[in-house]
XYZ file of C-alpha atoms in Angstrom:
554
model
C 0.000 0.000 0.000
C 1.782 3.445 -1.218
C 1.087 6.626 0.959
C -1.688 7.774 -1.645
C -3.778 4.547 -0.587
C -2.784 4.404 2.784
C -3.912 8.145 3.071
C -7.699 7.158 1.392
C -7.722 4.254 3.573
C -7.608 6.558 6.550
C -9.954 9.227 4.757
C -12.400 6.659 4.925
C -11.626 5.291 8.431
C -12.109 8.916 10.027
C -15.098 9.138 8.303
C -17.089 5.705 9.115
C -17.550 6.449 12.407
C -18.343 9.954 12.889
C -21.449 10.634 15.121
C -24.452 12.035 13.918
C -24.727 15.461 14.362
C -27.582 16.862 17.162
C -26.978 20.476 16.041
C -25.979 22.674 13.406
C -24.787 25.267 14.900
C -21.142 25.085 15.883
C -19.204 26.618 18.687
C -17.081 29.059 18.206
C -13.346 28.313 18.053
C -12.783 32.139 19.882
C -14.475 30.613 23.029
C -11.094 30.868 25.015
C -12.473 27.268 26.772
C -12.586 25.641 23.551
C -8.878 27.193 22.485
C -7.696 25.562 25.906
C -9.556 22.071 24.933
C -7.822 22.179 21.500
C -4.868 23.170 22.767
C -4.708 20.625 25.561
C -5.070 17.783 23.141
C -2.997 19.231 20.744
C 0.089 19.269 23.443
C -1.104 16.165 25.949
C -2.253 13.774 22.808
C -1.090 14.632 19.185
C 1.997 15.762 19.705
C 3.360 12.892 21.951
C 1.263 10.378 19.739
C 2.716 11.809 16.446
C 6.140 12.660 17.298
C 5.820 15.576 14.860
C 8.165 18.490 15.482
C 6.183 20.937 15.417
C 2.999 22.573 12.917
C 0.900 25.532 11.903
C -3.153 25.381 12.452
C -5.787 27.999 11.145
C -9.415 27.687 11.775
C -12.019 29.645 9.752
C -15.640 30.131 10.542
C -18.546 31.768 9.498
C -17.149 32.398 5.749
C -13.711 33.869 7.526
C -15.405 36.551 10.092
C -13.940 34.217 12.644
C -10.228 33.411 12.826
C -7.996 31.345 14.572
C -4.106 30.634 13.974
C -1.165 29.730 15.954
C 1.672 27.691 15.896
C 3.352 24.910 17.911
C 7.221 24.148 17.883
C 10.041 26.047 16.653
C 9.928 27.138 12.945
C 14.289 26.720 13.566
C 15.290 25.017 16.896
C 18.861 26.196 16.757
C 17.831 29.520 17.107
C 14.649 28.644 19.176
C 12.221 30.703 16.293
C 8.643 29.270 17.556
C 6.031 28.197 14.736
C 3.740 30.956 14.748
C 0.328 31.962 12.253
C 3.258 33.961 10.328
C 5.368 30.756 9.862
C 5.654 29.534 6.303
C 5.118 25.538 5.907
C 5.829 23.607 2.375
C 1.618 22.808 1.795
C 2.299 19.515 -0.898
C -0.221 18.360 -2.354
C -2.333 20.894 -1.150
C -1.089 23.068 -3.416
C -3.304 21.517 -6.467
C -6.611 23.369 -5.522
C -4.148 26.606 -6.071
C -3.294 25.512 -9.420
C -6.818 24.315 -10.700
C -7.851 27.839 -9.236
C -5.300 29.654 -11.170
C -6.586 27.560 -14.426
C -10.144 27.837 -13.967
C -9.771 31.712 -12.905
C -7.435 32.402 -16.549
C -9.378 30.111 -18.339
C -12.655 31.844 -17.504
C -11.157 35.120 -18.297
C -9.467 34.195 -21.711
C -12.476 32.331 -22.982
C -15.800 34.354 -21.310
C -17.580 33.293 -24.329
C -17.354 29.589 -23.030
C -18.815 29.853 -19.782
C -18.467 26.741 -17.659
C -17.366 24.864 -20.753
C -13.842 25.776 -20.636
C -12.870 22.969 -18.658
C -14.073 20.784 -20.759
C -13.016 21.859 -23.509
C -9.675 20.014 -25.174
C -6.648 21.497 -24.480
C -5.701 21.170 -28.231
C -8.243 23.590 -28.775
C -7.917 26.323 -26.220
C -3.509 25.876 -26.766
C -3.440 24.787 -30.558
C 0.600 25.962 -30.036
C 1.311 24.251 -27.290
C 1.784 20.885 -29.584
C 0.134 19.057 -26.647
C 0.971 15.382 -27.000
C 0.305 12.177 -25.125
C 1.245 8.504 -25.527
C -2.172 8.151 -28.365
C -4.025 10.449 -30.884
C -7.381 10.134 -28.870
C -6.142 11.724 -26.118
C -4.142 14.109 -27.408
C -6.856 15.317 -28.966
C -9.769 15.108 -26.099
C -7.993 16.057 -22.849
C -9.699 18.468 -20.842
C -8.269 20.329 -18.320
C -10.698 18.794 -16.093
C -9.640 15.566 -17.076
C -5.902 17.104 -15.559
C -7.279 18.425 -12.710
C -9.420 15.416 -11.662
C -6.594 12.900 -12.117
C -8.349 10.889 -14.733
C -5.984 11.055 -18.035
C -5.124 7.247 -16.723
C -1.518 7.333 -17.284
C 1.844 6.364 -16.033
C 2.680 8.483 -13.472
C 6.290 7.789 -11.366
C 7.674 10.449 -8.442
C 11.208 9.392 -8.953
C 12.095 12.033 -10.958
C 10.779 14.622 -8.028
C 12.925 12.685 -5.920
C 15.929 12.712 -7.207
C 15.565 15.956 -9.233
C 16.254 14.166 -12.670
C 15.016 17.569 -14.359
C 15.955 20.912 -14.039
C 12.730 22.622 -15.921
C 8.802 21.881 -15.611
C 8.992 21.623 -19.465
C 11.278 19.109 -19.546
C 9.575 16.749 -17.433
C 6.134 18.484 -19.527
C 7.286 17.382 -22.801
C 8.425 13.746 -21.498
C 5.024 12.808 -20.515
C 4.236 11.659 -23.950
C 5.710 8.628 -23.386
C 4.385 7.705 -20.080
C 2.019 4.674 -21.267
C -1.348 4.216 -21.280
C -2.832 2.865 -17.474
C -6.394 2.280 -17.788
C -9.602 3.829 -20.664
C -9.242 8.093 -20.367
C -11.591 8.691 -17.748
C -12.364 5.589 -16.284
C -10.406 5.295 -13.476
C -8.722 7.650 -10.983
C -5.095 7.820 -11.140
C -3.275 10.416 -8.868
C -0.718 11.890 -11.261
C 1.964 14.625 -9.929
C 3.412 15.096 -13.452
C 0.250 15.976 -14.957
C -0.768 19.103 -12.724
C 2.662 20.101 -13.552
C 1.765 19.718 -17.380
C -1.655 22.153 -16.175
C 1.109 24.571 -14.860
C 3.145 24.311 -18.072
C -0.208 24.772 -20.785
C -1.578 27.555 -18.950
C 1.918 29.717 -19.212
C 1.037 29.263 -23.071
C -2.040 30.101 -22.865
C -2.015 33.551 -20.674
C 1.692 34.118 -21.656
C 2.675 34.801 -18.305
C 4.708 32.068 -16.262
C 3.047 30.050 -13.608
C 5.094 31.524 -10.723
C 3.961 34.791 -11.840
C 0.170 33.671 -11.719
C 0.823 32.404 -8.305
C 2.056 35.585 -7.420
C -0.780 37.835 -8.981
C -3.764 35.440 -7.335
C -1.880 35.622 -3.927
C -2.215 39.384 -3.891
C -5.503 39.229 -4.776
C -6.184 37.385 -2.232
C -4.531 39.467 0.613
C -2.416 36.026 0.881
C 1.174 38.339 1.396
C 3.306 36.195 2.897
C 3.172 32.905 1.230
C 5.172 32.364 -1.903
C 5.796 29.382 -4.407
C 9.513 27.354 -3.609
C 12.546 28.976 -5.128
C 16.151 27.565 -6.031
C 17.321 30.863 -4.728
C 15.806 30.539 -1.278
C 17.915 30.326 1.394
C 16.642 29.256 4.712
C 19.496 30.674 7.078
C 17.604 34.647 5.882
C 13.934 33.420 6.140
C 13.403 33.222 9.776
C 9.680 32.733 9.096
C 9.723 29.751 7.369
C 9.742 26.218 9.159
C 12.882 24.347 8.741
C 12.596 21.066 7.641
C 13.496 18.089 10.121
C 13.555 14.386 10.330
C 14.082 12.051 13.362
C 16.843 9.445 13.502
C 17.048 6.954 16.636
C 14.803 9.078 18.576
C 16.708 12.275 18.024
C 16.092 15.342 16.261
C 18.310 16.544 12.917
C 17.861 19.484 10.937
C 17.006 18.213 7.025
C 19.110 19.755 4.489
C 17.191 22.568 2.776
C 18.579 21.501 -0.593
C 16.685 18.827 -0.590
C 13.471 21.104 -0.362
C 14.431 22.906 -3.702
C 13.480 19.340 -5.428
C 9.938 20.540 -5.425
C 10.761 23.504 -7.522
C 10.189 21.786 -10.767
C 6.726 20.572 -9.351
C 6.165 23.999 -8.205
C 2.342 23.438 -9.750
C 2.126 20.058 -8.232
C 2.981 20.934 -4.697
C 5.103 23.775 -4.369
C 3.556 26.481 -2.326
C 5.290 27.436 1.297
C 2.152 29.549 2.894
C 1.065 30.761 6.745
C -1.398 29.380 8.793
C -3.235 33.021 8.256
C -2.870 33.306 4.585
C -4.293 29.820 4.931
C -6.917 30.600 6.709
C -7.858 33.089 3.648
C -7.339 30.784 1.211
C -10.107 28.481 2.866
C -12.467 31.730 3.324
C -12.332 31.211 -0.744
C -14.051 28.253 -0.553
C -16.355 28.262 2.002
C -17.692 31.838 0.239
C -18.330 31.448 -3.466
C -14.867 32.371 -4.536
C -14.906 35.186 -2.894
C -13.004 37.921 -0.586
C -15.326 40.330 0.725
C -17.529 41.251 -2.089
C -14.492 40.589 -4.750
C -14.315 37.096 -6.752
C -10.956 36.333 -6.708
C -11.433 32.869 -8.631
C -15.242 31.277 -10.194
C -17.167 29.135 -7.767
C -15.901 25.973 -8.213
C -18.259 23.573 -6.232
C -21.750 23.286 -5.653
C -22.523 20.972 -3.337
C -25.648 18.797 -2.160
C -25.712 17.860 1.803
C -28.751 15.704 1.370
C -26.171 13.338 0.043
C -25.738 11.164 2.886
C -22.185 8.724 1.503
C -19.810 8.395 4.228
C -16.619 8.106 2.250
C -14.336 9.668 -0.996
C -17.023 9.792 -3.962
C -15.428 12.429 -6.243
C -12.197 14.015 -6.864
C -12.472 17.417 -8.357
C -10.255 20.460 -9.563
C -6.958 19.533 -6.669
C -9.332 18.351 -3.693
C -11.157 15.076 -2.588
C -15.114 16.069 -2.183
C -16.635 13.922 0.539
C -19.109 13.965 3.216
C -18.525 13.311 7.108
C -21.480 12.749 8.586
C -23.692 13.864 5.988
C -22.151 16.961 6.008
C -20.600 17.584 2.581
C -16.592 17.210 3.682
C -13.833 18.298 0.904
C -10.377 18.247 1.937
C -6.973 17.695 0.250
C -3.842 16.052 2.364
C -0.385 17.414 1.145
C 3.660 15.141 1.720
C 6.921 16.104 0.087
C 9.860 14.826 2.797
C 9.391 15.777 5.312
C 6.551 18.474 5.437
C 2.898 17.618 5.812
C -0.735 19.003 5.709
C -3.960 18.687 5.702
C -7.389 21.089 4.592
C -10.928 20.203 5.734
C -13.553 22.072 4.283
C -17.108 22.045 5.374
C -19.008 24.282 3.301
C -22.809 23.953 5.206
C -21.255 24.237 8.281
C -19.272 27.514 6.942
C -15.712 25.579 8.850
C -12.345 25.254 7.656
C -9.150 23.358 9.508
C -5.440 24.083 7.688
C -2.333 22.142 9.682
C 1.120 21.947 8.122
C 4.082 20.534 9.766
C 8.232 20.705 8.926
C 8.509 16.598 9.912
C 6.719 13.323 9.147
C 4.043 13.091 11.506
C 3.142 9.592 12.855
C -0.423 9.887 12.807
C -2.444 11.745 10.111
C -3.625 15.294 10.471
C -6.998 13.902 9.853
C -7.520 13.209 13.630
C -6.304 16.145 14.869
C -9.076 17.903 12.367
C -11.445 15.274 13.280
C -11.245 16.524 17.214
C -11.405 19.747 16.355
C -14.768 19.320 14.360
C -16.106 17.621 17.341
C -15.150 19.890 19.870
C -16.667 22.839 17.844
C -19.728 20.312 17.091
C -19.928 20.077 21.264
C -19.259 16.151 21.066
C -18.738 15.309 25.201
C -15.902 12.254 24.267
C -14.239 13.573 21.562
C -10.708 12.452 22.919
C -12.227 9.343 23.567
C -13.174 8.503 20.101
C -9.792 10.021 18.744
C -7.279 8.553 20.076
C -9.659 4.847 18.902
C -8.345 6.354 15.356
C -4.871 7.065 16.267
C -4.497 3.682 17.632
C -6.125 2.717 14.505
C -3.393 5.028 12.465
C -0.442 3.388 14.052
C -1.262 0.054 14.076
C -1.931 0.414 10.309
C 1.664 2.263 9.694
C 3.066 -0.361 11.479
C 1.757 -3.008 9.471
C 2.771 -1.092 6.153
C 6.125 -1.060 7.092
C 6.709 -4.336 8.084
C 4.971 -5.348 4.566
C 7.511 -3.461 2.893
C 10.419 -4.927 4.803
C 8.917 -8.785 4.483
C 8.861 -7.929 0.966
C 12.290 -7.109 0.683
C 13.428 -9.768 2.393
C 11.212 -12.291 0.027
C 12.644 -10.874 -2.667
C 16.147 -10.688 -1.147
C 16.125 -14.503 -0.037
C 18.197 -15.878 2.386
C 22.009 -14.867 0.449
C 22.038 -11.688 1.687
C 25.946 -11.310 1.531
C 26.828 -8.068 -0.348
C 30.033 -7.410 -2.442
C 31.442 -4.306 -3.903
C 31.729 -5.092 -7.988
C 35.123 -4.084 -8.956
C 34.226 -4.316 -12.268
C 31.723 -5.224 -14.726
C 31.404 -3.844 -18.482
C 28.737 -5.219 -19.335
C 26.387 -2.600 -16.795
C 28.553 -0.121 -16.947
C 27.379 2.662 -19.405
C 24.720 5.192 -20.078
C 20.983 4.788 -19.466
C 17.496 6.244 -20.772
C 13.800 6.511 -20.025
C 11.956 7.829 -21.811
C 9.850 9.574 -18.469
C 12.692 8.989 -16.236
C 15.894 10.775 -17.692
C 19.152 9.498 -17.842
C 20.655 7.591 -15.691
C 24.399 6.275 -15.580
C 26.695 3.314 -13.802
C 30.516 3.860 -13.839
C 33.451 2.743 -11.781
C 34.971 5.166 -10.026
C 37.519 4.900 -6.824
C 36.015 3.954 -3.527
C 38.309 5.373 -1.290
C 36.580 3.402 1.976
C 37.280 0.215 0.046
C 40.354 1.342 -1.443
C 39.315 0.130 -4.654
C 37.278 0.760 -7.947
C 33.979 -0.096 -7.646
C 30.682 0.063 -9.513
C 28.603 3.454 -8.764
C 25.243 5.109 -10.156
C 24.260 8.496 -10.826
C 20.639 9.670 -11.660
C 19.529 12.588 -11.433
C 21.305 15.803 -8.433
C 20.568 12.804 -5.486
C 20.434 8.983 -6.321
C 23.971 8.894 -6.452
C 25.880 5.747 -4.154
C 27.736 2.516 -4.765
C 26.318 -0.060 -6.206
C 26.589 -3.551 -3.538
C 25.835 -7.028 -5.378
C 23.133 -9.258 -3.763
C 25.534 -12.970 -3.843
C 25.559 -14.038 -7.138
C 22.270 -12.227 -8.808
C 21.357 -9.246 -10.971
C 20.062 -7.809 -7.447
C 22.152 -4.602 -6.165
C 21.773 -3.009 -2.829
C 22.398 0.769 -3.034
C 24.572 2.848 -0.662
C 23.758 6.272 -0.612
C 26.421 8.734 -1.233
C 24.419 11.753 -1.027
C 21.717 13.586 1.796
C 18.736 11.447 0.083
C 19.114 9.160 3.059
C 17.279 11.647 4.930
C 14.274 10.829 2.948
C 14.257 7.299 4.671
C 14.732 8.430 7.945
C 12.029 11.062 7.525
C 9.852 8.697 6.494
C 10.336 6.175 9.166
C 11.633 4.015 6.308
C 15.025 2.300 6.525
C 15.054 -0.175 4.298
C 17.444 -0.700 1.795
C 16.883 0.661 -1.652
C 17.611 -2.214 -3.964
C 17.622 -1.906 -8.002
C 18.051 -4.981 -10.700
C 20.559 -4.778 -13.429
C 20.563 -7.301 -16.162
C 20.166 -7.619 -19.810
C 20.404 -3.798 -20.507
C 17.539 -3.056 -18.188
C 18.360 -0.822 -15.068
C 15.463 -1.084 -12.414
C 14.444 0.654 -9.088
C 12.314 -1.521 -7.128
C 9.651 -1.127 -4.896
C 7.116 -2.966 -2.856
C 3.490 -3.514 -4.150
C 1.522 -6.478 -3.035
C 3.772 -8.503 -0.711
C 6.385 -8.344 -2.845
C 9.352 -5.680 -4.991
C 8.203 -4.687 -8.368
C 9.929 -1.955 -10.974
C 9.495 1.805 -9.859
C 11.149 2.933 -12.884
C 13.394 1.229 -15.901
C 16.121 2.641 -17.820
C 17.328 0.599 -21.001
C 20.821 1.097 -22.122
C 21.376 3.324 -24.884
C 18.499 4.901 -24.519
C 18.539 8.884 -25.422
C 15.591 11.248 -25.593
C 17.289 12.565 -28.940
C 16.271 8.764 -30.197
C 12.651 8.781 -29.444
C 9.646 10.187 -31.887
C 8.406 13.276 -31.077
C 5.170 11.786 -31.107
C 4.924 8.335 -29.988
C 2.053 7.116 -31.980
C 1.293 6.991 -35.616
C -0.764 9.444 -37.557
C -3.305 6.879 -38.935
C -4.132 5.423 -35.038
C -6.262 6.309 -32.530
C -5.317 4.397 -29.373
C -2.046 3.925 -27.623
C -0.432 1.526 -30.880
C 3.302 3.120 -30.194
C 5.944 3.503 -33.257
C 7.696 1.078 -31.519
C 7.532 -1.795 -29.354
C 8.727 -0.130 -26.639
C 9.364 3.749 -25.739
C 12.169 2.834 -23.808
C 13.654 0.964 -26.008
């Protein structure tokens, strides 16, 4: 189970057992006793349950003529900055409702005559010279932006390249998603794609003519949103005392993350790469619980219309960046947001005019969704709220715990019992230049290992997945020892197993878990150079996904 899944499979746990609500009327979250309840299980409960370093909450109410923000933690430790409603946190994910705003606000304004067709209109037709291209001829020609925004183009979509930072440019991880293959029928299926929102970001700088940072920018003015701002390669954290540092926990201890690894996000600025406040947040979600709009100004269209006669309890739709549900009846949309190692979490609850924001600078144990779930009850005026929390954190960890142990019994299937390692002194027939056509390029070499005193086999992909390369016994299996700060990642995650790839017959592979047992994350075929592949993968005469050749990658 991959964090997506785990995440919807806790979506839907919170959700089950919500009680039904007596009232309608909520209390208000100025009510210094309910601060002091929050607050109390915020300091006594979540934080000790979660080990999370420390976060950023908002709370709107009442279409934003009720605020509440405040921060818990240091934003920097070393120099004992607390978190504050002022302290920037990296919102992930989150940051896809920002983007499908920014579309369906430029869209709206460059095509009025449209109306609430824009969206689904093709993108061929509203950016004829954009050359937009997929892996077949039906849907490069049918795509919709709302087909973008609600994850439903259906295909191949791998984070690697975020990870290590294979790209340095949106466009050219943009233009290399015409290659990633087909995954189910367009718009049959739900498939959570990263690289597709940051194709959005990419088609909309054609159309307006202005780049997407610069649209962020505009639309955060707008709003009155001042201090948040997209990720930068040219931010540096030691002069921005008012952003959270990132931090990950090793053996029960506390390290400072190296900001460089933050920058990876850059090129999936439109994906997830907005650092805001707990304030500005807390605008932001006035947006959505009011129509769109700030005061009497619409700042972007009204983008849902809900019915809370619908009584589902669970995920039913997935709609321009955020998850439209219902808790208890109550129509419930809400968007979680993870990039290593910040995470966050929006509730929105349009009938009941409530929103909840939390961001935190470390991995937190248990999801934000119970700590938004208690606050909802305590405003609600639910007597056991605690009570009935902490049955979901148990809930939370004992899940976590079994998805790591899955991953490492996996590994250790696939491992078998020779576990001895070697360092490969040599070996030319892996040693060479690599391609995919989504992935990049990837390389093994020898090079000198001074530790070993001795040459030894080494791969470089990408600015991080960079180490030497350790021979399982006597198979193609090769256990990876990290030579750069991507470790970090693992120990942010509460991961530490070993990364493990295959090499064998031309075919480079990173492996993961899926299903009890390692599978290929991504494959690079030797030989393999961008410069060697069709501009457009499918032939003029076809209509579905019959490729030039066999094999993209190949």
């Amino acid at each position: 189970m991959n964090r997506n899944s785990l995440t919807r499979y806790l979506s839907l746990l919170v959700l089950v057992w919500a009680a039904h609500c007596a009232k309608c009327e909520l209390q208000n979250i100025t009510d210094l006793e309910i601060q002091k309840k929050i607050e109390d299980f915020i300091n006594n409960v979540y934080l000790p349950q979660s080990k999370v370093t420390g976060f950023g909450l908002s709370v709107v109410q009442n279409n934003g003529e009720v605020v509440y923000g405040t921060g818990f933690g240091f934003a920097d430790q070393e120099k004992g900055i607390p978190n504050g409603n002022q302290t920037q946190f990296l919102i992930g994910s989150v940051t896809k409702s920002l983007t499908a705003a920014i579309v369906a606000k430029s869209l709206h304004e460059k095509f009025p005559e449209l109306g609430e067709k824009v969206l689904d209109t093709s993108v061929r037709k509203l950016a004829p010279n954009y050359n937009f291209t997929l892996i077949d001829r039906f849907r490069s020609e049918y795509v919709t932006f709302r087909d973008i925004l609600a994850h439903r183009v259906c295909v191949e979509s791998s984070d690697l390249t975020l990870m290590v930072e294979s790209y340095d440019k949106p466009f050219d991880l943009a233009y290399r998603q015409r290659f990633a293959k087909e995954q189910c029928g367009l718009r049959t299926e739900f498939k959570y794609n990263n690289q597709m929102y940051v194709v959005a970001g990419e088609i909309i700088e054609e159309i307006t003519g202005v780049p997407y940072e610069e649209l962020v920018k505009d639309f955060l003015n707008k709003a009155g949103m001042l201090n948040s701002s997209m990720a930068s390669k040219d931010d540096d954290f030691s002069t921005m005392p008012h952003r959270a540092k990132p931090y990950y926990v090793k053996d029960n201890v506390i390290h400072p993350m190296n900001t460089e690894l933050v920058k990876r996000v850059v090129v999936y600025n439109a994906a997830g790469g907005l650092f805001a406040t707990p304030i500005d947040m807390a605008t932001y979600m006035t947006l959505f619980l009011n129509s769109g709009k700030i005061g009497d100004n619409q700042v972007i269209p009204e983008l849902f219309k809900g019915n809370e006669d619908d009584n589902v309890i669970a995920n039913y739709a997935y709609s321009l960046g955020l998850i439209i549900s219902s808790y208890d009846g109550w129509q419930y949309i809400n968007h979680n947001g993870f990039f290593p190692p910040y995470s966050s979490q929006l509730s929105l609850y349009p009938a009941l005019k409530l929103g909840i924001f939390s961001s935190s600078q470390s991995v937190t144990e248990v999801s934000m969704l119970a700590l938004h779930m208690f606050i909802t009850e305590i405003l609600r005026g639910t007597e056991n709220a605690t009570e009935k929390v902490m049955k979901v954190i148990e809930q939370q960890k004992t899940l976590r715990n079994i998805v790591l142990i899955q991953k490492q019994q996996a590994l250790q299937n696939f491992l078998g019992r020779n576990e001895t390692t070697s360092i490969v002194e040599s070996d030319g027939e892996i040693v060479g230049k690599y391609g995919s056509a989504i992935g990049g390029d990837l390389e093994v070499l020898e090079k000198f290992n001074e530790a070993r005193n001795t040459t030894a086999l080494y791969v470089s992909y990408g600015k991080w997945s960079k180490g030497w390369l350790e021979q399982v016994g006597n198979t193609s299996t090769y256990k990876i020892t990290w030579d750069t700060d991507i470790v970090q990642d693992l120990y942010a995650s509460g991961d530490t197993s070993d990364s493990v790839v295959t090499i064998s017959n031309g075919t480079f592979a990173f492996l993961q878990p899926q299903g009890g047992t390692m599978i290929p994350w991504t494959s690079f075929r030797l030989g393999v150079d961008i410069s060697k592949l069709p501009t457009t993968p499918w032939d003029s005469g076809s209509c579905g996904p019959e490729a030039k050749s066999k094999s993209t990658d190949e």
